[in-house]
C-alpha cells in the first residue's frame, strides 16, 4: 500500500465579530480547502505555509491546538493522509496559482460549507469553526 501525505489549513479572517473562511475552486472544478503534498523533508507546518503561499499568496498565523487528519484512498492501492491546521490570514493579497486554483474567496461559515465539494472538508471546517467559537 502506497502512502501519501498532504498538509493545509482552514484559513479565516475576522472582521469585527464576523468570521470568514477561505475556500478554493480548483481548476478541476471542485471546491476545497487549501492543501498540498509534502515535499522532501518539510514539516507539516512548512508544507502548509508553502502551499498556502503558492495557492493563494496569503501569509498566515497558525492557531495553536488545532490539528485534524483526514485519511482516504484517492485510488486503488493508495492511502492518503491530509493534515489540516487552523490559520488566520495576516497579510498578502489573494493571488490564485493559475495551474491549480481558478478562484479563492472568503465566505461566512454557512456559505463556505454550502460550496465545499467533499463532506470531509465540510467536517473539518465545522470542527475549526467550533474550535474558534469555544475559545
Coordinates of C-alpha atoms in Angstrom, one line a residue:
X1 CA 0.0 0.0 0.0
X2 CA 1.5 3.3 -1.1
X3 CA 1.1 6.3 1.4
X4 CA 0.8 9.9 0.5
X5 CA 0.6 13.0 2.7
X6 CA -0.7 16.5 2.2
X7 CA -1.0 19.4 4.6
X8 CA -3.0 22.6 4.6
X9 CA -5.2 24.8 6.7
X10 CA -8.7 26.1 7.3
X11 CA -7.9 29.8 6.7
X12 CA -10.0 32.5 8.2
X13 CA -10.2 36.2 8.7
X14 CA -12.0 38.1 11.3
X15 CA -14.0 41.4 10.7
X16 CA -15.4 42.7 13.9
X17 CA -17.5 39.8 15.3
X18 CA -17.8 38.1 11.9
X19 CA -15.6 35.3 10.7
X20 CA -15.0 34.4 7.1
X21 CA -13.4 31.2 5.7
X22 CA -11.3 30.8 2.6
X23 CA -12.4 28.3 0.0
X24 CA -10.7 27.5 -3.3
X25 CA -12.3 26.5 -6.5
X26 CA -9.8 24.2 -8.3
X27 CA -9.1 24.3 -12.0
X28 CA -10.6 20.7 -12.0
X29 CA -14.0 22.2 -10.8
X30 CA -14.2 21.1 -7.2
X31 CA -14.4 23.5 -4.2
X32 CA -12.0 22.7 -1.4
X33 CA -9.7 23.9 1.4
X34 CA -6.1 24.9 0.8
X35 CA -3.7 21.9 0.9
X36 CA -1.0 20.2 -0.9
X37 CA 1.7 17.4 -1.0
X38 CA 4.6 17.3 1.4
X39 CA 7.9 17.9 -0.4
X40 CA 11.2 16.4 0.7
X41 CA 11.9 16.7 4.4
X42 CA 9.3 19.5 5.1
X43 CA 7.5 19.6 8.4
X44 CA 3.7 19.6 8.3
X45 CA 3.6 23.3 9.1
X46 CA 6.3 24.1 6.4
X47 CA 4.2 22.3 3.9
X48 CA 1.0 24.1 4.9
X49 CA 2.8 27.5 4.8
X50 CA 4.3 26.8 1.3
X51 CA 1.0 25.5 -0.1
X52 CA -0.9 28.5 1.3
X53 CA 1.6 30.9 -0.3
X54 CA 1.7 29.1 -3.6
X55 CA -2.1 28.6 -4.0
X56 CA -3.3 31.9 -2.5
X57 CA -0.5 34.4 -1.9
X58 CA -1.6 34.8 1.7
X59 CA 0.6 35.0 4.8
X60 CA -1.0 33.3 7.8
X61 CA -0.5 32.8 11.5
X62 CA -1.4 29.3 12.9
X63 CA -3.9 29.0 15.8
X64 CA -2.3 26.7 18.4
X65 CA -4.2 23.5 19.4
X66 CA -6.0 22.6 16.1
X67 CA -4.7 19.7 14.0
X68 CA -7.1 17.3 12.2
X69 CA -6.3 14.4 9.9
X70 CA -8.5 13.1 7.1
X71 CA -7.5 9.7 5.7
X72 CA -8.9 8.3 2.4
X73 CA -7.9 6.3 -0.7
X74 CA -7.6 8.5 -3.8
X75 CA -7.1 5.5 -6.0
X76 CA -6.6 1.7 -5.5
X77 CA -3.5 0.8 -3.5
X78 CA -3.0 4.3 -2.2
X79 CA -3.8 5.7 1.3
X80 CA -3.6 9.4 1.8
X81 CA -3.5 11.5 5.0
X82 CA -4.3 15.2 4.8
X83 CA -3.3 17.2 7.9
X84 CA -5.3 20.4 8.4
X85 CA -4.3 23.2 10.7
X86 CA -6.2 26.4 11.5
X87 CA -4.7 29.7 10.4
X88 CA -5.7 33.4 10.5
X89 CA -4.9 35.4 7.3
X90 CA -2.4 38.0 8.3
X91 CA -1.3 39.6 5.1
X92 CA -0.9 39.4 1.4
X93 CA -3.4 39.8 -1.4
X94 CA -5.2 36.8 -2.8
X95 CA -3.4 35.7 -5.9
X96 CA -4.5 32.3 -7.2
X97 CA -2.0 29.8 -8.5
X98 CA -3.3 29.5 -12.1
X99 CA -2.3 25.9 -12.6
X100 CA -4.4 24.7 -9.6
X101 CA -6.8 27.4 -8.4
X102 CA -9.5 29.1 -10.5
X103 CA -10.9 31.2 -7.7
X104 CA -10.3 31.9 -4.0
X105 CA -12.7 33.8 -1.7
X106 CA -13.6 34.3 1.9
X107 CA -17.2 33.4 2.8
X108 CA -19.2 33.3 6.1
X109 CA -19.4 29.8 7.6
X110 CA -22.7 28.8 6.0
X111 CA -21.7 29.9 2.6
X112 CA -18.4 28.2 2.7
X113 CA -20.0 24.9 3.9
X114 CA -22.6 25.0 1.2
X115 CA -20.0 25.3 -1.6
X116 CA -17.4 22.7 -0.4
X117 CA -17.5 19.7 -2.6
X118 CA -16.4 17.0 -0.1
X119 CA -18.0 16.0 3.1
X120 CA -14.6 15.6 4.8
X121 CA -13.8 19.3 4.0
X122 CA -17.2 20.4 5.4
X123 CA -16.5 18.3 8.6
X124 CA -13.0 19.9 9.0
X125 CA -14.4 23.4 8.5
X126 CA -17.2 22.8 11.1
X127 CA -14.6 21.5 13.6
X128 CA -12.4 24.5 13.0
X129 CA -15.4 26.9 13.4
X130 CA -16.4 25.2 16.7
X131 CA -12.8 25.3 17.9
X132 CA -12.7 29.1 17.4
X133 CA -16.2 29.6 18.9
X134 CA -15.1 27.7 22.0
X135 CA -12.0 29.9 22.6

